[in-house]
Amino acid sequence: MNAVVVGGGSWGTVFASLLRDRGHEATLACRDPEQVAAIRATGRNPRYARDVDLSGIEASVLTEAPIAVAELVVVAVPSRAFAAVVRALPGQAPVLSLTKGLDPTTGNRLSTLLRGRPVAVLSGPNISEEIAHGLPAAAVIASEDRNLAERLQHAINSTVFRVYVTDDVVGVELCAAAKNVIALAAGGADGLRLGDNAKAALVARGLAEMRRLADAAGARPETFAGLAGMGDLVVTCWSPAGRNRRAGELIAQGTPPEEAEATIGMVVEGLTTAPVMRDLSRRLGIELPITEGVCAVLEGTSLSDLVKQLMARPPTTE
C-alpha cells in the first residue's frame, strides 16, 4: 500500500514507522520544511519520537506530498487543525483518522468533516512512546464501510500492534474525545495528591459519563467498555507519558493551562475538547459533572473547591 501520513508529531511519526514495518510505502508529510529537511538528512524526526528510525520513509512538505496518488491518507493532526487539513486533501483515497477530539468550531465528530470519500477512525490505548519501542499494543478501527475497516485491519495488524474492527464510528470517536477530558481530571487528582481511591472513583465515574454520552448520541455502550473506551481511558489517566494527565497535574499545582501545554511541548487535546464536550452534553440534555468541572477549572475555579462540590452532590444509585 502507498500511504501518506499527514502530521509530523509523535503519533504520526510512529504510525509511519508501523506502516513501513508492515511493508508499505510510507510518506510522512509535515508542514515545516526545516523538519522535513532534518528527517531526510538524519533519518530521525528532530522534534517528536526522536528515537524512531525513519529510514525507508519518505519525508515531504505537506503541499508537495503525493496525496493525490496515495492509496491511503492517514491524518494525525490536532483536532483544531483537522477541518482545514482534510478540506485541502486532493484525490479520493480513503482517510484513516488518528486524531482524538471533536471539531472545536462546530462540535461535530471529526469523521463527519470528510464528505464524498471513505473514512475510518483508529483509536485505543496507544501511547506512542511505548509503540515506538516495540512494546505490544492493540487498537480498534471503526468505519461504516466494513470492507474498508477489514482491509485496513489486515494492512496494519502485526505481532506487536493488534487491530480489531467495529462499525460503531460514533462510539469510537466520542470515546477518543471524552477520555482526554477525564484524564485532565485524573491528572488533577494526582496534582492534589488525593490518593488512588479518589482517582479510581473519578475514572469509574468518568466511564459512566462516557456511557451516558454513548446512549444519548446513539453509540453502542459496549464500545465504551472496549479498547477505545475503558482501554484508552485507563492508559491516558495513569501513564506518566499521558499528556492530558500530565497537564491536569500541572494545572492542579498552579500552572495556567497554556503554560502547562507549553511545558509539555505537545498538543494537549483535552484542553480543546473539554468545552466542546460540555456544549455537546448540554445540546443532548445529559449531565457530565466531571466534564463540567474540568471546564470550570480551566475557566478559573479552584480545583480544591470543585472536589468539595463533586463530593457534596446528592447521593444516588450507581
PDB file of C-alpha atoms in Angstrom:
ATOM      1  CA  MET A   1       0.000   0.000   0.000  1.00  0.00           C
ATOM      2  CA  ASN A   2       1.165   3.514  -0.830  1.00  0.00           C
ATOM      3  CA  ALA A   3       0.249   5.654   2.187  1.00  0.00           C
ATOM      4  CA  VAL A   4       0.778   9.278   3.178  1.00  0.00           C
ATOM      5  CA  VAL A   5       0.740  10.153   6.880  1.00  0.00           C
ATOM      6  CA  VAL A   6      -0.247  13.802   7.340  1.00  0.00           C
ATOM      7  CA  GLY A   7       1.192  15.154  10.585  1.00  0.00           C
ATOM      8  CA  GLY A   8       4.766  15.007  11.825  1.00  0.00           C
ATOM      9  CA  GLY A   9       4.005  14.766  15.545  1.00  0.00           C
ATOM     10  CA  SER A  10       4.744  11.780  17.781  1.00  0.00           C
ATOM     11  CA  TRP A  11       1.841   9.556  16.756  1.00  0.00           C
ATOM     12  CA  GLY A  12       2.123  10.383  13.050  1.00  0.00           C
ATOM     13  CA  THR A  13       5.839   9.620  13.139  1.00  0.00           C
ATOM     14  CA  VAL A  14       5.405   6.323  14.964  1.00  0.00           C
ATOM     15  CA  PHE A  15       2.471   5.282  12.776  1.00  0.00           C
ATOM     16  CA  ALA A  16       4.506   5.911   9.639  1.00  0.00           C
ATOM     17  CA  SER A  17       7.110   3.504  11.018  1.00  0.00           C
ATOM     18  CA  LEU A  18       4.387   0.914  11.717  1.00  0.00           C
ATOM     19  CA  LEU A  19       3.298   1.119   8.079  1.00  0.00           C
ATOM     20  CA  ARG A  20       6.904   0.848   6.899  1.00  0.00           C
ATOM     21  CA  ASP A  21       7.491  -2.203   9.077  1.00  0.00           C
ATOM     22  CA  ARG A  22       4.437  -3.887   7.504  1.00  0.00           C
ATOM     23  CA  GLY A  23       5.981  -3.441   4.070  1.00  0.00           C
ATOM     24  CA  HIS A  24       4.006  -0.416   2.895  1.00  0.00           C
ATOM     25  CA  GLU A  25       5.399   2.644   1.142  1.00  0.00           C
ATOM     26  CA  ALA A  26       5.019   5.444   3.652  1.00  0.00           C
ATOM     27  CA  THR A  27       5.448   9.184   3.245  1.00  0.00           C
ATOM     28  CA  LEU A  28       5.473  11.443   6.307  1.00  0.00           C
ATOM     29  CA  ALA A  29       4.019  14.824   5.340  1.00  0.00           C
ATOM     30  CA  CYS A  30       4.896  17.787   7.590  1.00  0.00           C
ATOM     31  CA  ARG A  31       4.086  21.493   7.374  1.00  0.00           C
ATOM     32  CA  ASP A  32       7.583  22.698   8.279  1.00  0.00           C
ATOM     33  CA  PRO A  33      10.259  22.442   5.541  1.00  0.00           C
ATOM     34  CA  GLU A  34      13.023  22.506   8.175  1.00  0.00           C
ATOM     35  CA  GLN A  35      11.548  19.469   9.891  1.00  0.00           C
ATOM     36  CA  VAL A  36      11.361  17.670   6.541  1.00  0.00           C
ATOM     37  CA  ALA A  37      14.971  18.555   5.717  1.00  0.00           C
ATOM     38  CA  ALA A  38      16.144  17.237   9.091  1.00  0.00           C
ATOM     39  CA  ILE A  39      14.298  13.940   8.637  1.00  0.00           C
ATOM     40  CA  ARG A  40      15.806  13.499   5.172  1.00  0.00           C
ATOM     41  CA  ALA A  41      19.297  14.271   6.439  1.00  0.00           C
ATOM     42  CA  THR A  42      19.288  12.223   9.648  1.00  0.00           C
ATOM     43  CA  GLY A  43      16.508   9.648   9.347  1.00  0.00           C
ATOM     44  CA  ARG A  44      15.039  10.996  12.589  1.00  0.00           C
ATOM     45  CA  ASN A  45      12.296  13.433  13.484  1.00  0.00           C
ATOM     46  CA  PRO A  46      14.116  16.272  15.276  1.00  0.00           C
ATOM     47  CA  ARG A  47      11.074  17.257  17.383  1.00  0.00           C
ATOM     48  CA  TYR A  48       8.983  14.210  18.205  1.00  0.00           C
ATOM     49  CA  ALA A  49       9.617  10.487  18.706  1.00  0.00           C
ATOM     50  CA  ARG A  50      13.311  11.139  18.190  1.00  0.00           C
ATOM     51  CA  ASP A  51      14.247   7.505  18.840  1.00  0.00           C
ATOM     52  CA  VAL A  52      12.257   6.219  15.863  1.00  0.00           C
ATOM     53  CA  ASP A  53      14.363   5.199  12.871  1.00  0.00           C
ATOM     54  CA  LEU A  54      12.653   6.679   9.807  1.00  0.00           C
ATOM     55  CA  SER A  55      14.887   5.065   7.201  1.00  0.00           C
ATOM     56  CA  GLY A  56      12.800   3.887   4.262  1.00  0.00           C
ATOM     57  CA  ILE A  57      10.173   6.542   4.933  1.00  0.00           C
ATOM     58  CA  GLU A  58       9.979   9.496   2.582  1.00  0.00           C
ATOM     59  CA  ALA A  59       9.609  12.897   4.244  1.00  0.00           C
ATOM     60  CA  SER A  60       7.751  15.593   2.361  1.00  0.00           C
ATOM     61  CA  VAL A  61       6.395  19.083   2.846  1.00  0.00           C
ATOM     62  CA  LEU A  62       2.621  18.774   3.087  1.00  0.00           C
ATOM     63  CA  THR A  63       1.939  20.839  -0.029  1.00  0.00           C
ATOM     64  CA  GLU A  64       4.263  18.594  -2.066  1.00  0.00           C
ATOM     65  CA  ALA A  65       3.292  15.200  -0.642  1.00  0.00           C
ATOM     66  CA  PRO A  66       1.913  12.627  -3.138  1.00  0.00           C
ATOM     67  CA  ILE A  67      -1.536  12.640  -1.553  1.00  0.00           C
ATOM     68  CA  ALA A  68      -3.416  12.716  -4.852  1.00  0.00           C
ATOM     69  CA  VAL A  69      -1.972   9.338  -5.895  1.00  0.00           C
ATOM     70  CA  ALA A  70      -1.905   7.694  -2.442  1.00  0.00           C
ATOM     71  CA  GLU A  71      -3.948   4.576  -1.716  1.00  0.00           C
ATOM     72  CA  LEU A  72      -4.433   5.669   1.900  1.00  0.00           C
ATOM     73  CA  VAL A  73      -4.201   9.032   3.655  1.00  0.00           C
ATOM     74  CA  VAL A  74      -3.596   8.879   7.406  1.00  0.00           C
ATOM     75  CA  VAL A  75      -4.432  12.111   9.252  1.00  0.00           C
ATOM     76  CA  ALA A  76      -2.623  12.671  12.553  1.00  0.00           C
ATOM     77  CA  VAL A  77      -3.042  16.374  13.260  1.00  0.00           C
ATOM     78  CA  PRO A  78      -4.537  18.270  16.231  1.00  0.00           C
ATOM     79  CA  SER A  79      -8.338  18.487  16.264  1.00  0.00           C
ATOM     80  CA  ARG A  80      -8.215  22.264  15.862  1.00  0.00           C
ATOM     81  CA  ALA A  81      -6.363  21.816  12.538  1.00  0.00           C
ATOM     82  CA  PHE A  82      -8.288  18.775  11.297  1.00  0.00           C
ATOM     83  CA  ALA A  83     -11.019  20.581   9.331  1.00  0.00           C
ATOM     84  CA  ALA A  84      -8.605  22.746   7.359  1.00  0.00           C
ATOM     85  CA  VAL A  85      -6.305  19.813   6.607  1.00  0.00           C
ATOM     86  CA  VAL A  86      -8.968  17.425   5.317  1.00  0.00           C
ATOM     87  CA  ARG A  87     -10.680  20.180   3.364  1.00  0.00           C
ATOM     88  CA  ALA A  88      -7.499  20.613   1.330  1.00  0.00           C
ATOM     89  CA  LEU A  89      -6.785  16.915   0.697  1.00  0.00           C
ATOM     90  CA  PRO A  90      -6.603  16.127  -3.029  1.00  0.00           C
ATOM     91  CA  GLY A  91      -7.682  12.816  -4.544  1.00  0.00           C
ATOM     92  CA  GLN A  92     -10.278  10.323  -3.357  1.00  0.00           C
ATOM     93  CA  ALA A  93      -8.221   7.858  -1.326  1.00  0.00           C
ATOM     94  CA  PRO A  94      -9.691   6.534   1.923  1.00  0.00           C
ATOM     95  CA  VAL A  95      -8.789   8.529   5.029  1.00  0.00           C
ATOM     96  CA  LEU A  96      -7.773   6.931   8.314  1.00  0.00           C
ATOM     97  CA  SER A  97      -8.067   9.418  11.181  1.00  0.00           C
ATOM     98  CA  LEU A  98      -5.795   9.091  14.209  1.00  0.00           C
ATOM     99  CA  THR A  99      -6.957  12.381  15.757  1.00  0.00           C
ATOM    100  CA  LYS A 100      -8.772  12.160  19.096  1.00  0.00           C
ATOM    101  CA  GLY A 101     -11.144  15.064  19.625  1.00  0.00           C
ATOM    102  CA  LEU A 102     -14.102  16.986  18.253  1.00  0.00           C
ATOM    103  CA  ASP A 103     -14.205  19.864  15.801  1.00  0.00           C
ATOM    104  CA  PRO A 104     -13.914  22.952  18.038  1.00  0.00           C
ATOM    105  CA  THR A 105     -15.834  25.148  15.582  1.00  0.00           C
ATOM    106  CA  THR A 106     -18.931  23.008  15.035  1.00  0.00           C
ATOM    107  CA  GLY A 107     -18.727  20.440  17.853  1.00  0.00           C
ATOM    108  CA  ASN A 108     -19.101  17.676  15.266  1.00  0.00           C
ATOM    109  CA  ARG A 109     -17.248  14.386  15.190  1.00  0.00           C
ATOM    110  CA  LEU A 110     -14.164  14.688  13.010  1.00  0.00           C
ATOM    111  CA  SER A 111     -15.079  11.942  10.547  1.00  0.00           C
ATOM    112  CA  THR A 112     -18.224  13.878   9.602  1.00  0.00           C
ATOM    113  CA  LEU A 113     -15.994  16.599   8.142  1.00  0.00           C
ATOM    114  CA  LEU A 114     -14.988  14.221   5.349  1.00  0.00           C
ATOM    115  CA  ARG A 115     -17.548  14.175   2.574  1.00  0.00           C
ATOM    116  CA  GLY A 116     -17.535  12.034  -0.519  1.00  0.00           C
ATOM    117  CA  ARG A 117     -14.644   9.730   0.399  1.00  0.00           C
ATOM    118  CA  PRO A 118     -14.286   6.591   2.518  1.00  0.00           C
ATOM    119  CA  VAL A 119     -13.236   7.219   6.111  1.00  0.00           C
ATOM    120  CA  ALA A 120     -12.142   5.133   9.077  1.00  0.00           C
ATOM    121  CA  VAL A 121     -11.037   6.003  12.605  1.00  0.00           C
ATOM    122  CA  LEU A 122      -8.309   4.304  14.650  1.00  0.00           C
ATOM    123  CA  SER A 123      -8.272   4.579  18.427  1.00  0.00           C
ATOM    124  CA  GLY A 124      -7.288   2.720  21.572  1.00  0.00           C
ATOM    125  CA  PRO A 125      -4.649   2.670  24.315  1.00  0.00           C
ATOM    126  CA  ASN A 126      -1.809   3.779  22.058  1.00  0.00           C
ATOM    127  CA  ILE A 127       0.912   5.657  23.947  1.00  0.00           C
ATOM    128  CA  SER A 128       3.220   6.394  21.033  1.00  0.00           C
ATOM    129  CA  GLU A 129       6.421   6.211  23.093  1.00  0.00           C
ATOM    130  CA  GLU A 130       5.719   2.589  24.011  1.00  0.00           C
ATOM    131  CA  ILE A 131       4.818   1.602  20.457  1.00  0.00           C
ATOM    132  CA  ALA A 132       7.992   3.283  19.234  1.00  0.00           C
ATOM    133  CA  HIS A 133       9.993   0.925  21.461  1.00  0.00           C
ATOM    134  CA  GLY A 134       8.250  -2.158  20.108  1.00  0.00           C
ATOM    135  CA  LEU A 135       6.050  -2.815  23.134  1.00  0.00           C
ATOM    136  CA  PRO A 136       2.783  -4.653  22.347  1.00  0.00           C
ATOM    137  CA  ALA A 137      -0.385  -2.618  21.879  1.00  0.00           C
ATOM    138  CA  ALA A 138      -3.878  -3.002  20.455  1.00  0.00           C
ATOM    139  CA  ALA A 139      -6.281  -0.661  18.695  1.00  0.00           C
ATOM    140  CA  VAL A 140      -9.678  -0.658  17.025  1.00  0.00           C
ATOM    141  CA  ILE A 141     -10.550   0.628  13.567  1.00  0.00           C
ATOM    142  CA  ALA A 142     -14.095   1.913  13.119  1.00  0.00           C
ATOM    143  CA  SER A 143     -15.786   2.500   9.797  1.00  0.00           C
ATOM    144  CA  GLU A 144     -19.286   2.320   8.375  1.00  0.00           C
ATOM    145  CA  ASP A 145     -17.599   0.603   5.423  1.00  0.00           C
ATOM    146  CA  ARG A 146     -16.862  -2.864   6.813  1.00  0.00           C
ATOM    147  CA  ASN A 147     -14.724  -3.801   3.812  1.00  0.00           C
ATOM    148  CA  LEU A 148     -12.527  -0.735   4.344  1.00  0.00           C
ATOM    149  CA  ALA A 149     -12.133  -1.489   8.059  1.00  0.00           C
ATOM    150  CA  GLU A 150     -11.118  -5.070   7.349  1.00  0.00           C
ATOM    151  CA  ARG A 151      -8.693  -4.069   4.574  1.00  0.00           C
ATOM    152  CA  LEU A 152      -7.001  -1.643   6.945  1.00  0.00           C
ATOM    153  CA  GLN A 153      -7.021  -4.216   9.724  1.00  0.00           C
ATOM    154  CA  HIS A 154      -5.102  -6.691   7.590  1.00  0.00           C
ATOM    155  CA  ALA A 155      -2.764  -3.990   6.311  1.00  0.00           C
ATOM    156  CA  ILE A 156      -1.811  -2.731   9.782  1.00  0.00           C
ATOM    157  CA  ASN A 157      -2.204  -5.696  12.147  1.00  0.00           C
ATOM    158  CA  SER A 158       1.070  -7.255  13.334  1.00  0.00           C
ATOM    159  CA  THR A 159       2.518  -9.262  16.203  1.00  0.00           C
ATOM    160  CA  VAL A 160       3.218  -6.022  18.096  1.00  0.00           C
ATOM    161  CA  PHE A 161       0.186  -3.963  17.044  1.00  0.00           C
ATOM    162  CA  ARG A 162      -3.043  -5.930  17.153  1.00  0.00           C
ATOM    163  CA  VAL A 163      -6.033  -4.386  15.370  1.00  0.00           C
ATOM    164  CA  TYR A 164      -9.755  -5.050  15.862  1.00  0.00           C
ATOM    165  CA  VAL A 165     -12.656  -3.663  13.792  1.00  0.00           C
ATOM    166  CA  THR A 166     -16.093  -2.236  14.540  1.00  0.00           C
ATOM    167  CA  ASP A 167     -18.763  -0.266  12.703  1.00  0.00           C
ATOM    168  CA  ASP A 168     -19.519   1.954  15.732  1.00  0.00           C
ATOM    169  CA  VAL A 169     -17.801   5.087  14.455  1.00  0.00           C
ATOM    170  CA  VAL A 170     -19.866   7.319  16.745  1.00  0.00           C
ATOM    171  CA  GLY A 171     -18.821   5.418  19.843  1.00  0.00           C
ATOM    172  CA  VAL A 172     -15.135   5.215  18.970  1.00  0.00           C
ATOM    173  CA  GLU A 173     -14.883   8.916  18.164  1.00  0.00           C
ATOM    174  CA  LEU A 174     -16.741  10.017  21.277  1.00  0.00           C
ATOM    175  CA  CYS A 175     -14.587   7.724  23.420  1.00  0.00           C
ATOM    176  CA  ALA A 176     -11.454   9.225  21.917  1.00  0.00           C
ATOM    177  CA  ALA A 177     -12.632  12.734  22.690  1.00  0.00           C
ATOM    178  CA  ALA A 178     -14.135  12.158  26.135  1.00  0.00           C
ATOM    179  CA  LYS A 179     -11.269  10.188  27.648  1.00  0.00           C
ATOM    180  CA  ASN A 180      -8.900  13.151  27.263  1.00  0.00           C
ATOM    181  CA  VAL A 181     -11.203  15.332  29.366  1.00  0.00           C
ATOM    182  CA  ILE A 182     -11.444  12.695  32.099  1.00  0.00           C
ATOM    183  CA  ALA A 183      -7.651  12.350  32.009  1.00  0.00           C
ATOM    184  CA  LEU A 184      -7.293  16.057  32.782  1.00  0.00           C
ATOM    185  CA  ALA A 185      -9.371  15.463  35.908  1.00  0.00           C
ATOM    186  CA  ALA A 186      -7.333  12.370  36.801  1.00  0.00           C
ATOM    187  CA  GLY A 187      -4.166  14.418  36.490  1.00  0.00           C
ATOM    188  CA  GLY A 188      -5.729  16.983  38.786  1.00  0.00           C
ATOM    189  CA  ALA A 189      -6.256  14.250  41.371  1.00  0.00           C
ATOM    190  CA  ASP A 190      -2.566  13.367  41.045  1.00  0.00           C
ATOM    191  CA  GLY A 191      -1.570  17.005  41.388  1.00  0.00           C
ATOM    192  CA  LEU A 192      -3.554  17.405  44.597  1.00  0.00           C
ATOM    193  CA  ARG A 193      -2.331  14.011  45.879  1.00  0.00           C
ATOM    194  CA  LEU A 194      -5.873  12.844  46.540  1.00  0.00           C
ATOM    195  CA  GLY A 195      -4.847   9.190  46.522  1.00  0.00           C
ATOM    196  CA  ASP A 196      -5.611   6.108  44.463  1.00  0.00           C
ATOM    197  CA  ASN A 197      -9.112   5.634  45.865  1.00  0.00           C
ATOM    198  CA  ALA A 198     -10.195   9.077  44.706  1.00  0.00           C
ATOM    199  CA  LYS A 199      -8.541   8.676  41.324  1.00  0.00           C
ATOM    200  CA  ALA A 200     -10.076   5.246  40.717  1.00  0.00           C
ATOM    201  CA  ALA A 201     -13.510   6.562  41.693  1.00  0.00           C
ATOM    202  CA  LEU A 202     -13.076   9.516  39.360  1.00  0.00           C
ATOM    203  CA  VAL A 203     -12.080   7.292  36.442  1.00  0.00           C
ATOM    204  CA  ALA A 204     -15.013   4.933  37.104  1.00  0.00           C
ATOM    205  CA  ARG A 205     -17.459   7.841  37.193  1.00  0.00           C
ATOM    206  CA  GLY A 206     -15.761   9.231  34.099  1.00  0.00           C
ATOM    207  CA  LEU A 207     -16.500   5.980  32.304  1.00  0.00           C
ATOM    208  CA  ALA A 208     -20.118   6.317  33.447  1.00  0.00           C
ATOM    209  CA  GLU A 209     -20.205   9.772  31.858  1.00  0.00           C
ATOM    210  CA  MET A 210     -18.829   8.316  28.639  1.00  0.00           C
ATOM    211  CA  ARG A 211     -21.531   5.624  28.597  1.00  0.00           C
ATOM    212  CA  ARG A 212     -24.209   8.268  29.237  1.00  0.00           C
ATOM    213  CA  LEU A 213     -22.863  10.168  26.264  1.00  0.00           C
ATOM    214  CA  ALA A 214     -22.991   6.982  24.180  1.00  0.00           C
ATOM    215  CA  ASP A 215     -26.649   6.413  24.970  1.00  0.00           C
ATOM    216  CA  ALA A 216     -27.593   9.989  24.096  1.00  0.00           C
ATOM    217  CA  ALA A 217     -25.583  10.104  20.863  1.00  0.00           C
ATOM    218  CA  GLY A 218     -26.705   6.741  19.517  1.00  0.00           C
ATOM    219  CA  ALA A 219     -23.445   4.863  20.067  1.00  0.00           C
ATOM    220  CA  ARG A 220     -23.222   1.339  21.427  1.00  0.00           C
ATOM    221  CA  PRO A 221     -22.494   1.237  25.187  1.00  0.00           C
ATOM    222  CA  GLU A 222     -20.240  -1.808  24.789  1.00  0.00           C
ATOM    223  CA  THR A 223     -17.813   0.305  22.764  1.00  0.00           C
ATOM    224  CA  PHE A 224     -17.130   2.325  25.897  1.00  0.00           C
ATOM    225  CA  ALA A 225     -16.070  -0.854  27.702  1.00  0.00           C
ATOM    226  CA  GLY A 226     -13.610  -1.771  24.943  1.00  0.00           C
ATOM    227  CA  LEU A 227     -10.252  -0.598  23.672  1.00  0.00           C
ATOM    228  CA  ALA A 228     -11.428   2.847  22.557  1.00  0.00           C
ATOM    229  CA  GLY A 229     -13.266   3.428  25.826  1.00  0.00           C
ATOM    230  CA  MET A 230     -12.017   1.823  29.010  1.00  0.00           C
ATOM    231  CA  GLY A 231      -8.695   0.774  27.460  1.00  0.00           C
ATOM    232  CA  ASP A 232      -7.727   4.234  26.278  1.00  0.00           C
ATOM    233  CA  LEU A 233      -9.186   5.877  29.387  1.00  0.00           C
ATOM    234  CA  VAL A 234      -7.078   3.761  31.745  1.00  0.00           C
ATOM    235  CA  VAL A 235      -3.784   4.322  29.949  1.00  0.00           C
ATOM    236  CA  THR A 236      -4.423   8.035  29.476  1.00  0.00           C
ATOM    237  CA  CYS A 237      -5.265   8.528  33.142  1.00  0.00           C
ATOM    238  CA  TRP A 238      -2.338   6.523  34.535  1.00  0.00           C
ATOM    239  CA  SER A 239       0.576   6.647  32.092  1.00  0.00           C
ATOM    240  CA  PRO A 240       3.380   9.070  33.028  1.00  0.00           C
ATOM    241  CA  ALA A 241       3.567   9.815  29.294  1.00  0.00           C
ATOM    242  CA  GLY A 242      -0.113  10.810  29.069  1.00  0.00           C
ATOM    243  CA  ARG A 243      -0.196  14.456  28.001  1.00  0.00           C
ATOM    244  CA  ASN A 244      -3.672  15.156  29.340  1.00  0.00           C
ATOM    245  CA  ARG A 245      -2.954  13.533  32.704  1.00  0.00           C
ATOM    246  CA  ARG A 246       0.276  15.494  32.992  1.00  0.00           C
ATOM    247  CA  ALA A 247      -1.462  18.746  32.024  1.00  0.00           C
ATOM    248  CA  GLY A 248      -4.106  18.178  34.698  1.00  0.00           C
ATOM    249  CA  GLU A 249      -1.376  17.549  37.249  1.00  0.00           C
ATOM    250  CA  LEU A 250       0.412  20.779  36.351  1.00  0.00           C
ATOM    251  CA  ILE A 251      -2.821  22.791  36.427  1.00  0.00           C
ATOM    252  CA  ALA A 252      -3.641  21.395  39.883  1.00  0.00           C
ATOM    253  CA  GLN A 253      -0.243  22.621  41.039  1.00  0.00           C
ATOM    254  CA  GLY A 254      -0.990  26.160  39.871  1.00  0.00           C
ATOM    255  CA  THR A 255       0.278  26.235  36.285  1.00  0.00           C
ATOM    256  CA  PRO A 256      -2.056  28.052  33.873  1.00  0.00           C
ATOM    257  CA  PRO A 257      -3.408  25.753  31.121  1.00  0.00           C
ATOM    258  CA  GLU A 258      -1.499  27.485  28.316  1.00  0.00           C
ATOM    259  CA  GLU A 259       1.750  27.211  30.252  1.00  0.00           C
ATOM    260  CA  ALA A 260       1.051  23.563  31.045  1.00  0.00           C
ATOM    261  CA  GLU A 261       0.728  22.772  27.342  1.00  0.00           C
ATOM    262  CA  ALA A 262       3.898  24.741  26.592  1.00  0.00           C
ATOM    263  CA  THR A 263       5.765  22.846  29.311  1.00  0.00           C
ATOM    264  CA  ILE A 264       4.676  19.515  27.867  1.00  0.00           C
ATOM    265  CA  GLY A 265       5.736  20.672  24.420  1.00  0.00           C
ATOM    266  CA  MET A 266       2.938  18.872  22.571  1.00  0.00           C
ATOM    267  CA  VAL A 267      -0.752  19.442  21.923  1.00  0.00           C
ATOM    268  CA  VAL A 268      -2.986  18.582  24.895  1.00  0.00           C
ATOM    269  CA  GLU A 269      -6.253  17.673  23.185  1.00  0.00           C
ATOM    270  CA  GLY A 270      -8.344  17.722  26.350  1.00  0.00           C
ATOM    271  CA  LEU A 271      -7.854  21.482  26.689  1.00  0.00           C
ATOM    272  CA  THR A 272      -9.541  21.989  23.314  1.00  0.00           C
ATOM    273  CA  THR A 273     -12.116  19.234  23.714  1.00  0.00           C
ATOM    274  CA  ALA A 274     -13.440  19.973  27.226  1.00  0.00           C
ATOM    275  CA  PRO A 275     -15.635  22.992  26.365  1.00  0.00           C
ATOM    276  CA  VAL A 276     -16.772  21.345  23.127  1.00  0.00           C
ATOM    277  CA  MET A 277     -17.795  18.213  25.039  1.00  0.00           C
ATOM    278  CA  ARG A 278     -19.598  20.310  27.645  1.00  0.00           C
ATOM    279  CA  ASP A 279     -21.572  22.119  24.962  1.00  0.00           C
ATOM    280  CA  LEU A 280     -22.399  18.814  23.252  1.00  0.00           C
ATOM    281  CA  SER A 281     -23.738  17.365  26.507  1.00  0.00           C
ATOM    282  CA  ARG A 282     -25.965  20.394  27.012  1.00  0.00           C
ATOM    283  CA  ARG A 283     -27.352  20.045  23.495  1.00  0.00           C
ATOM    284  CA  LEU A 284     -28.048  16.368  24.173  1.00  0.00           C
ATOM    285  CA  GLY A 285     -29.642  17.183  27.539  1.00  0.00           C
ATOM    286  CA  ILE A 286     -27.385  14.993  29.675  1.00  0.00           C
ATOM    287  CA  GLU A 287     -25.265  15.663  32.764  1.00  0.00           C
ATOM    288  CA  LEU A 288     -21.481  15.284  32.600  1.00  0.00           C
ATOM    289  CA  PRO A 289     -20.412  16.666  36.000  1.00  0.00           C
ATOM    290  CA  ILE A 290     -16.714  15.803  35.640  1.00  0.00           C
ATOM    291  CA  THR A 291     -16.571  17.447  32.228  1.00  0.00           C
ATOM    292  CA  GLU A 292     -18.412  20.496  33.590  1.00  0.00           C
ATOM    293  CA  GLY A 293     -15.933  20.588  36.468  1.00  0.00           C
ATOM    294  CA  VAL A 294     -12.894  20.410  34.189  1.00  0.00           C
ATOM    295  CA  CYS A 295     -14.251  23.354  32.202  1.00  0.00           C
ATOM    296  CA  ALA A 296     -14.850  25.304  35.429  1.00  0.00           C
ATOM    297  CA  VAL A 297     -11.238  24.743  36.497  1.00  0.00           C
ATOM    298  CA  LEU A 298      -9.952  25.794  33.075  1.00  0.00           C
ATOM    299  CA  GLU A 299     -12.013  28.969  33.495  1.00  0.00           C
ATOM    300  CA  GLY A 300     -10.512  29.729  36.907  1.00  0.00           C
ATOM    301  CA  THR A 301     -12.413  27.754  39.557  1.00  0.00           C
ATOM    302  CA  SER A 302     -10.269  26.317  42.351  1.00  0.00           C
ATOM    303  CA  LEU A 303      -9.758  22.599  41.888  1.00  0.00           C
ATOM    304  CA  SER A 304      -9.982  22.043  45.645  1.00  0.00           C
ATOM    305  CA  ASP A 305     -13.361  23.777  45.698  1.00  0.00           C
ATOM    306  CA  LEU A 306     -14.506  21.677  42.751  1.00  0.00           C
ATOM    307  CA  VAL A 307     -13.601  18.444  44.558  1.00  0.00           C
ATOM    308  CA  LYS A 308     -15.731  19.528  47.510  1.00  0.00           C
ATOM    309  CA  GLN A 309     -18.639  20.339  45.191  1.00  0.00           C
ATOM    310  CA  LEU A 310     -18.448  16.973  43.433  1.00  0.00           C
ATOM    311  CA  MET A 311     -18.259  15.068  46.707  1.00  0.00           C
ATOM    312  CA  ALA A 312     -21.241  17.046  48.041  1.00  0.00           C
ATOM    313  CA  ARG A 313     -23.552  16.113  45.166  1.00  0.00           C
ATOM    314  CA  PRO A 314     -26.699  14.293  46.326  1.00  0.00           C
ATOM    315  CA  PRO A 315     -26.073  10.536  46.661  1.00  0.00           C
ATOM    316  CA  THR A 316     -27.779   8.362  44.065  1.00  0.00           C
ATOM    317  CA  THR A 317     -27.811   4.864  42.565  1.00  0.00           C
ATOM    318  CA  GLU A 318     -24.793   3.732  40.578  1.00  0.00           C
TER     319      GLU A 318
END
